[in-house]
Amino acid sequence: MEIEKRRRLHVISTGQQSREVLVEISKTIHPYIDMLHIREQTWTAAELIETVDELTAAGITLRKLCIHDRADIAWMKHVRGVQLSHHSAPVALVKERFPSLKVGSSVHSMQEALWACDEGADFLLYGNIYETTSKPGKQGTGIVNLEDIVLNIPLPIIAIGGITPGRVEDILRTGAKGIAVLSGIFLSEDPLEAVRAYYQAIHKEVKQFGESI
């Protein structure tokens, strides 16, 4: 089906803004994105639940929402998915207990990617591809390693970390399914202009790795 061929634009909250600001920006950008990740590690369960309610009241479909770490809340609120990291519950356990959720796993190496795949993850966030202000001092994994992950892991790979609109084409040439952006949109002076730039870049026709040019 054509929908399966669409490249995905994931946008992740930064943990640096109020709920009111997060909701207001999300209301503006959601027509251009495929998944909105609520990644707010200091928020209470009640705050996460209220945020989902405010987002849906603003017209953002549940199928576009993903909550980081809290599979219980994601399941109770019937959102699309949950994103897990090294400190989260195991992927296999979440898949067993909450089978309706799409489970993403954040990975940083081939070993972690293979493990998440074996555990039953539905998609992977892999990075950071480039150096990023979100992880100061941490060197990027680079395009070559991303390409290796894409070629060897039979799951949709979403690249993350330091990706600007000008770098999207290089990411897509590897065959990655899409990109994830944090501060590039949520902390932009004009989030709507920023998300449009990423949208245009990700849906531009790009020859993938291995295709004849």
PDB file of C-alpha atoms in Angstrom, residues 5-209:
ATOM      1  CA  LYS A   5       5.967   3.909   1.496  1.00  0.00           C
ATOM      2  CA  ARG A   6       5.544   7.318   3.085  1.00  0.00           C
ATOM      3  CA  ARG A   7       8.577   8.709   4.799  1.00  0.00           C
ATOM      4  CA  ARG A   8       7.836   9.617   8.385  1.00  0.00           C
ATOM      5  CA  LEU A   9       8.409  12.866  10.239  1.00  0.00           C
ATOM      6  CA  HIS A  10       8.479  12.324  13.998  1.00  0.00           C
ATOM      7  CA  VAL A  11       8.595  15.377  16.272  1.00  0.00           C
ATOM      8  CA  ILE A  12       9.637  15.013  19.905  1.00  0.00           C
ATOM      9  CA  SER A  13       8.972  17.418  22.748  1.00  0.00           C
ATOM     10  CA  THR A  14      12.087  18.830  24.396  1.00  0.00           C
ATOM     11  CA  GLY A  15      11.326  18.760  28.109  1.00  0.00           C
ATOM     12  CA  GLN A  16      12.105  22.482  28.195  1.00  0.00           C
ATOM     13  CA  GLN A  17       8.664  23.949  27.646  1.00  0.00           C
ATOM     14  CA  SER A  18       5.417  24.202  29.557  1.00  0.00           C
ATOM     15  CA  ARG A  19       2.421  22.065  28.732  1.00  0.00           C
ATOM     16  CA  GLU A  20       0.647  25.129  27.391  1.00  0.00           C
ATOM     17  CA  VAL A  21       3.482  25.890  24.965  1.00  0.00           C
ATOM     18  CA  LEU A  22       3.772  22.246  23.886  1.00  0.00           C
ATOM     19  CA  VAL A  23       0.062  22.071  23.110  1.00  0.00           C
ATOM     20  CA  GLU A  24       0.019  25.416  21.316  1.00  0.00           C
ATOM     21  CA  ILE A  25       2.942  24.498  19.042  1.00  0.00           C
ATOM     22  CA  SER A  26       1.515  21.022  18.432  1.00  0.00           C
ATOM     23  CA  LYS A  27      -1.792  22.531  17.287  1.00  0.00           C
ATOM     24  CA  THR A  28       0.126  24.453  14.630  1.00  0.00           C
ATOM     25  CA  ILE A  29       2.480  21.765  13.349  1.00  0.00           C
ATOM     26  CA  HIS A  30       0.454  18.565  13.515  1.00  0.00           C
ATOM     27  CA  PRO A  31      -0.857  18.617   9.899  1.00  0.00           C
ATOM     28  CA  TYR A  32       2.749  18.228   8.697  1.00  0.00           C
ATOM     29  CA  ILE A  33       3.918  15.418  10.988  1.00  0.00           C
ATOM     30  CA  ASP A  34       3.327  11.692  11.279  1.00  0.00           C
ATOM     31  CA  MET A  35       3.984  11.183  14.966  1.00  0.00           C
ATOM     32  CA  LEU A  36       4.166  13.512  17.950  1.00  0.00           C
ATOM     33  CA  HIS A  37       6.241  12.144  20.822  1.00  0.00           C
ATOM     34  CA  ILE A  38       5.470  13.368  24.324  1.00  0.00           C
ATOM     35  CA  ARG A  39       8.870  13.039  25.994  1.00  0.00           C
ATOM     36  CA  GLU A  40       8.518  14.770  29.344  1.00  0.00           C
ATOM     37  CA  GLN A  41      10.464  12.851  31.939  1.00  0.00           C
ATOM     38  CA  THR A  42       9.650  15.165  34.845  1.00  0.00           C
ATOM     39  CA  TRP A  43       5.901  15.292  34.312  1.00  0.00           C
ATOM     40  CA  THR A  44       3.502  13.374  36.507  1.00  0.00           C
ATOM     41  CA  ALA A  45       1.092  10.786  35.182  1.00  0.00           C
ATOM     42  CA  ALA A  46      -1.722  13.289  35.671  1.00  0.00           C
ATOM     43  CA  GLU A  47       0.115  15.895  33.577  1.00  0.00           C
ATOM     44  CA  LEU A  48       0.701  13.412  30.760  1.00  0.00           C
ATOM     45  CA  ILE A  49      -2.955  12.403  30.756  1.00  0.00           C
ATOM     46  CA  GLU A  50      -4.105  16.021  30.742  1.00  0.00           C
ATOM     47  CA  THR A  51      -1.751  16.767  27.861  1.00  0.00           C
ATOM     48  CA  VAL A  52      -3.186  13.950  25.754  1.00  0.00           C
ATOM     49  CA  ASP A  53      -6.675  15.256  26.466  1.00  0.00           C
ATOM     50  CA  GLU A  54      -5.684  18.797  25.464  1.00  0.00           C
ATOM     51  CA  LEU A  55      -4.010  17.607  22.277  1.00  0.00           C
ATOM     52  CA  THR A  56      -6.994  15.549  21.175  1.00  0.00           C
ATOM     53  CA  ALA A  57      -9.340  18.423  22.044  1.00  0.00           C
ATOM     54  CA  ALA A  58      -7.204  20.524  19.680  1.00  0.00           C
ATOM     55  CA  GLY A  59      -7.922  18.084  16.862  1.00  0.00           C
ATOM     56  CA  ILE A  60      -4.769  15.958  16.969  1.00  0.00           C
ATOM     57  CA  THR A  61      -5.661  12.318  16.337  1.00  0.00           C
ATOM     58  CA  LEU A  62      -4.632   9.663  18.842  1.00  0.00           C
ATOM     59  CA  ARG A  63      -2.917   7.793  16.017  1.00  0.00           C
ATOM     60  CA  LYS A  64      -0.326  10.569  15.847  1.00  0.00           C
ATOM     61  CA  LEU A  65       0.569  10.432  19.544  1.00  0.00           C
ATOM     62  CA  CYS A  66       3.378   8.502  21.199  1.00  0.00           C
ATOM     63  CA  ILE A  67       4.282   8.690  24.898  1.00  0.00           C
ATOM     64  CA  HIS A  68       7.818   8.021  26.024  1.00  0.00           C
ATOM     65  CA  ASP A  69       8.397   5.342  28.663  1.00  0.00           C
ATOM     66  CA  ARG A  70       4.875   5.240  30.137  1.00  0.00           C
ATOM     67  CA  ALA A  71       3.274   2.309  28.350  1.00  0.00           C
ATOM     68  CA  ASP A  72       0.511   2.231  30.960  1.00  0.00           C
ATOM     69  CA  ILE A  73      -0.628   5.756  30.139  1.00  0.00           C
ATOM     70  CA  ALA A  74      -0.240   5.213  26.405  1.00  0.00           C
ATOM     71  CA  TRP A  75      -2.491   2.159  26.677  1.00  0.00           C
ATOM     72  CA  MET A  76      -5.074   3.797  28.944  1.00  0.00           C
ATOM     73  CA  LYS A  77      -5.375   6.820  26.661  1.00  0.00           C
ATOM     74  CA  HIS A  78      -5.482   4.698  23.477  1.00  0.00           C
ATOM     75  CA  VAL A  79      -2.647   6.571  21.760  1.00  0.00           C
ATOM     76  CA  ARG A  80      -0.710   5.119  18.835  1.00  0.00           C
ATOM     77  CA  GLY A  81       2.421   4.051  20.641  1.00  0.00           C
ATOM     78  CA  VAL A  82       5.064   4.150  23.311  1.00  0.00           C
ATOM     79  CA  GLN A  83       8.761   4.904  22.907  1.00  0.00           C
ATOM     80  CA  LEU A  84      11.146   2.898  25.096  1.00  0.00           C
ATOM     81  CA  SER A  85      14.784   3.480  26.027  1.00  0.00           C
ATOM     82  CA  HIS A  86      17.450   1.640  28.025  1.00  0.00           C
ATOM     83  CA  HIS A  87      15.813   2.570  31.349  1.00  0.00           C
ATOM     84  CA  SER A  88      12.291   1.575  30.280  1.00  0.00           C
ATOM     85  CA  ALA A  89      10.447  -1.706  30.726  1.00  0.00           C
ATOM     86  CA  PRO A  90      11.665  -4.428  28.318  1.00  0.00           C
ATOM     87  CA  VAL A  91      10.217  -4.286  24.819  1.00  0.00           C
ATOM     88  CA  ALA A  92       8.999  -7.900  24.957  1.00  0.00           C
ATOM     89  CA  LEU A  93       7.144  -7.320  28.225  1.00  0.00           C
ATOM     90  CA  VAL A  94       5.446  -4.181  26.912  1.00  0.00           C
ATOM     91  CA  LYS A  95       4.429  -6.006  23.725  1.00  0.00           C
ATOM     92  CA  GLU A  96       2.983  -8.829  25.798  1.00  0.00           C
ATOM     93  CA  ARG A  97       1.048  -6.619  28.227  1.00  0.00           C
ATOM     94  CA  PHE A  98      -0.024  -3.889  25.803  1.00  0.00           C
ATOM     95  CA  PRO A  99      -0.419  -5.577  22.406  1.00  0.00           C
ATOM     96  CA  SER A 100      -2.408  -2.697  20.890  1.00  0.00           C
ATOM     97  CA  LEU A 101       0.540  -0.289  21.146  1.00  0.00           C
ATOM     98  CA  LYS A 102       3.140   0.362  18.485  1.00  0.00           C
ATOM     99  CA  VAL A 103       6.404   0.030  20.373  1.00  0.00           C
ATOM    100  CA  GLY A 104       9.415   2.087  19.378  1.00  0.00           C
ATOM    101  CA  SER A 105      12.854   1.472  20.820  1.00  0.00           C
ATOM    102  CA  SER A 106      15.625   4.078  21.065  1.00  0.00           C
ATOM    103  CA  VAL A 107      18.954   2.501  20.096  1.00  0.00           C
ATOM    104  CA  HIS A 108      22.509   3.722  19.603  1.00  0.00           C
ATOM    105  CA  SER A 109      24.381   0.737  18.144  1.00  0.00           C
ATOM    106  CA  MET A 110      23.955  -2.329  15.983  1.00  0.00           C
ATOM    107  CA  GLN A 111      23.930  -4.546  19.074  1.00  0.00           C
ATOM    108  CA  GLU A 112      21.102  -2.562  20.640  1.00  0.00           C
ATOM    109  CA  ALA A 113      19.208  -2.533  17.340  1.00  0.00           C
ATOM    110  CA  LEU A 114      19.468  -6.314  16.988  1.00  0.00           C
ATOM    111  CA  TRP A 115      18.321  -6.799  20.572  1.00  0.00           C
ATOM    112  CA  ALA A 116      15.302  -4.511  20.131  1.00  0.00           C
ATOM    113  CA  CYS A 117      14.406  -6.285  16.891  1.00  0.00           C
ATOM    114  CA  ASP A 118      14.581  -9.687  18.576  1.00  0.00           C
ATOM    115  CA  GLU A 119      12.427  -8.365  21.432  1.00  0.00           C
ATOM    116  CA  GLY A 120       9.678  -7.423  18.984  1.00  0.00           C
ATOM    117  CA  ALA A 121       9.970  -3.649  18.573  1.00  0.00           C
ATOM    118  CA  ASP A 122       7.853  -2.177  15.782  1.00  0.00           C
ATOM    119  CA  PHE A 123      10.302   0.587  14.831  1.00  0.00           C
ATOM    120  CA  LEU A 124      13.618   2.035  15.980  1.00  0.00           C
ATOM    121  CA  LEU A 125      14.835   5.540  16.699  1.00  0.00           C
ATOM    122  CA  TYR A 126      18.557   5.405  15.908  1.00  0.00           C
ATOM    123  CA  GLY A 127      21.161   8.070  16.600  1.00  0.00           C
ATOM    124  CA  ASN A 128      22.408  10.492  17.315  1.00  0.00           C
ATOM    125  CA  ILE A 129      23.453  10.744  13.669  1.00  0.00           C
ATOM    126  CA  TYR A 130      25.120  14.148  13.991  1.00  0.00           C
ATOM    127  CA  GLU A 131      26.363  16.104  16.959  1.00  0.00           C
ATOM    128  CA  THR A 132      23.437  17.794  18.641  1.00  0.00           C
ATOM    129  CA  THR A 133      22.827  20.359  21.352  1.00  0.00           C
ATOM    130  CA  SER A 134      20.498  17.826  22.986  1.00  0.00           C
ATOM    131  CA  LYS A 135      23.552  15.684  23.799  1.00  0.00           C
ATOM    132  CA  PRO A 136      26.507  18.076  24.084  1.00  0.00           C
ATOM    133  CA  GLY A 137      29.902  16.442  23.668  1.00  0.00           C
ATOM    134  CA  LYS A 138      28.525  13.202  22.226  1.00  0.00           C
ATOM    135  CA  GLN A 139      29.930  12.505  18.780  1.00  0.00           C
ATOM    136  CA  GLY A 140      27.467  11.585  16.059  1.00  0.00           C
ATOM    137  CA  THR A 141      27.279   7.991  14.826  1.00  0.00           C
ATOM    138  CA  GLY A 142      27.334   9.155  11.198  1.00  0.00           C
ATOM    139  CA  ILE A 143      25.662   8.234   7.939  1.00  0.00           C
ATOM    140  CA  VAL A 144      27.748   5.088   7.323  1.00  0.00           C
ATOM    141  CA  ASN A 145      26.575   3.475  10.564  1.00  0.00           C
ATOM    142  CA  LEU A 146      22.985   4.487   9.852  1.00  0.00           C
ATOM    143  CA  GLU A 147      23.238   2.835   6.464  1.00  0.00           C
ATOM    144  CA  ASP A 148      24.553  -0.328   8.125  1.00  0.00           C
ATOM    145  CA  ILE A 149      21.615  -0.382  10.537  1.00  0.00           C
ATOM    146  CA  VAL A 150      19.098   0.103   7.721  1.00  0.00           C
ATOM    147  CA  LEU A 151      20.603  -2.697   5.627  1.00  0.00           C
ATOM    148  CA  ASN A 152      20.747  -5.211   8.479  1.00  0.00           C
ATOM    149  CA  ILE A 153      17.693  -4.553  10.634  1.00  0.00           C
ATOM    150  CA  PRO A 154      14.300  -5.503   9.126  1.00  0.00           C
ATOM    151  CA  LEU A 155      12.405  -2.726  10.906  1.00  0.00           C
ATOM    152  CA  PRO A 156      11.533   0.875  10.016  1.00  0.00           C
ATOM    153  CA  ILE A 157      14.487   3.013  11.099  1.00  0.00           C
ATOM    154  CA  ILE A 158      13.854   6.610  12.155  1.00  0.00           C
ATOM    155  CA  ALA A 159      17.065   8.644  12.274  1.00  0.00           C
ATOM    156  CA  ILE A 160      17.532  11.183  15.048  1.00  0.00           C
ATOM    157  CA  GLY A 161      20.094  13.694  16.223  1.00  0.00           C
ATOM    158  CA  GLY A 162      21.264  16.970  14.723  1.00  0.00           C
ATOM    159  CA  ILE A 163      19.213  16.577  11.553  1.00  0.00           C
ATOM    160  CA  THR A 164      18.557  19.844   9.733  1.00  0.00           C
ATOM    161  CA  PRO A 165      16.397  20.155   6.604  1.00  0.00           C
ATOM    162  CA  GLY A 166      19.609  20.354   4.578  1.00  0.00           C
ATOM    163  CA  ARG A 167      20.749  16.972   5.933  1.00  0.00           C
ATOM    164  CA  VAL A 168      17.488  15.122   5.252  1.00  0.00           C
ATOM    165  CA  GLU A 169      18.459  14.028   1.746  1.00  0.00           C
ATOM    166  CA  ASP A 170      21.608  12.279   3.019  1.00  0.00           C
ATOM    167  CA  ILE A 171      19.528  10.504   5.661  1.00  0.00           C
ATOM    168  CA  LEU A 172      16.942   9.310   3.155  1.00  0.00           C
ATOM    169  CA  ARG A 173      19.570   8.001   0.738  1.00  0.00           C
ATOM    170  CA  THR A 174      20.394   5.327   3.321  1.00  0.00           C
ATOM    171  CA  GLY A 175      16.857   3.954   3.079  1.00  0.00           C
ATOM    172  CA  ALA A 176      15.860   5.172   6.541  1.00  0.00           C
ATOM    173  CA  LYS A 177      12.087   5.332   6.942  1.00  0.00           C
ATOM    174  CA  GLY A 178      12.155   8.852   8.314  1.00  0.00           C
ATOM    175  CA  ILE A 179      13.586  11.352  10.754  1.00  0.00           C
ATOM    176  CA  ALA A 180      12.875  12.585  14.273  1.00  0.00           C
ATOM    177  CA  VAL A 181      13.352  16.214  15.309  1.00  0.00           C
ATOM    178  CA  LEU A 182      13.314  17.878  18.726  1.00  0.00           C
ATOM    179  CA  SER A 183      14.655  21.413  19.122  1.00  0.00           C
ATOM    180  CA  GLY A 184      14.774  22.007  15.370  1.00  0.00           C
ATOM    181  CA  ILE A 185      11.018  22.462  15.507  1.00  0.00           C
ATOM    182  CA  PHE A 186       9.836  22.926  19.090  1.00  0.00           C
ATOM    183  CA  LEU A 187      12.567  25.443  19.970  1.00  0.00           C
ATOM    184  CA  SER A 188      12.550  27.159  16.585  1.00  0.00           C
ATOM    185  CA  GLU A 189      11.643  30.848  16.447  1.00  0.00           C
ATOM    186  CA  ASP A 190       8.925  29.862  13.970  1.00  0.00           C
ATOM    187  CA  PRO A 191       7.861  26.226  14.509  1.00  0.00           C
ATOM    188  CA  LEU A 192       5.411  26.320  11.596  1.00  0.00           C
ATOM    189  CA  GLU A 193       8.050  27.522   9.151  1.00  0.00           C
ATOM    190  CA  ALA A 194      10.486  24.943  10.540  1.00  0.00           C
ATOM    191  CA  VAL A 195       8.098  22.001  10.232  1.00  0.00           C
ATOM    192  CA  ARG A 196       7.220  23.003   6.676  1.00  0.00           C
ATOM    193  CA  ALA A 197      10.918  22.999   5.769  1.00  0.00           C
ATOM    194  CA  TYR A 198      11.351  19.481   7.179  1.00  0.00           C
ATOM    195  CA  TYR A 199       8.143  18.316   5.496  1.00  0.00           C
ATOM    196  CA  GLN A 200       9.276  19.553   2.103  1.00  0.00           C
ATOM    197  CA  ALA A 201      12.714  17.992   2.554  1.00  0.00           C
ATOM    198  CA  ILE A 202      11.433  14.596   3.653  1.00  0.00           C
ATOM    199  CA  HIS A 203       8.905  14.298   0.835  1.00  0.00           C
ATOM    200  CA  LYS A 204      11.309  15.359  -1.877  1.00  0.00           C
ATOM    201  CA  GLU A 205      12.097  12.604  -4.372  1.00  0.00           C
ATOM    202  CA  VAL A 206      15.400  11.049  -3.281  1.00  0.00           C
ATOM    203  CA  LYS A 207      17.290   8.109  -4.756  1.00  0.00           C
ATOM    204  CA  GLN A 208      18.016   5.635  -1.983  1.00  0.00           C
ATOM    205  CA  PHE A 209      21.231   3.742  -1.412  1.00  0.00           C
TER     206      PHE A 209
END
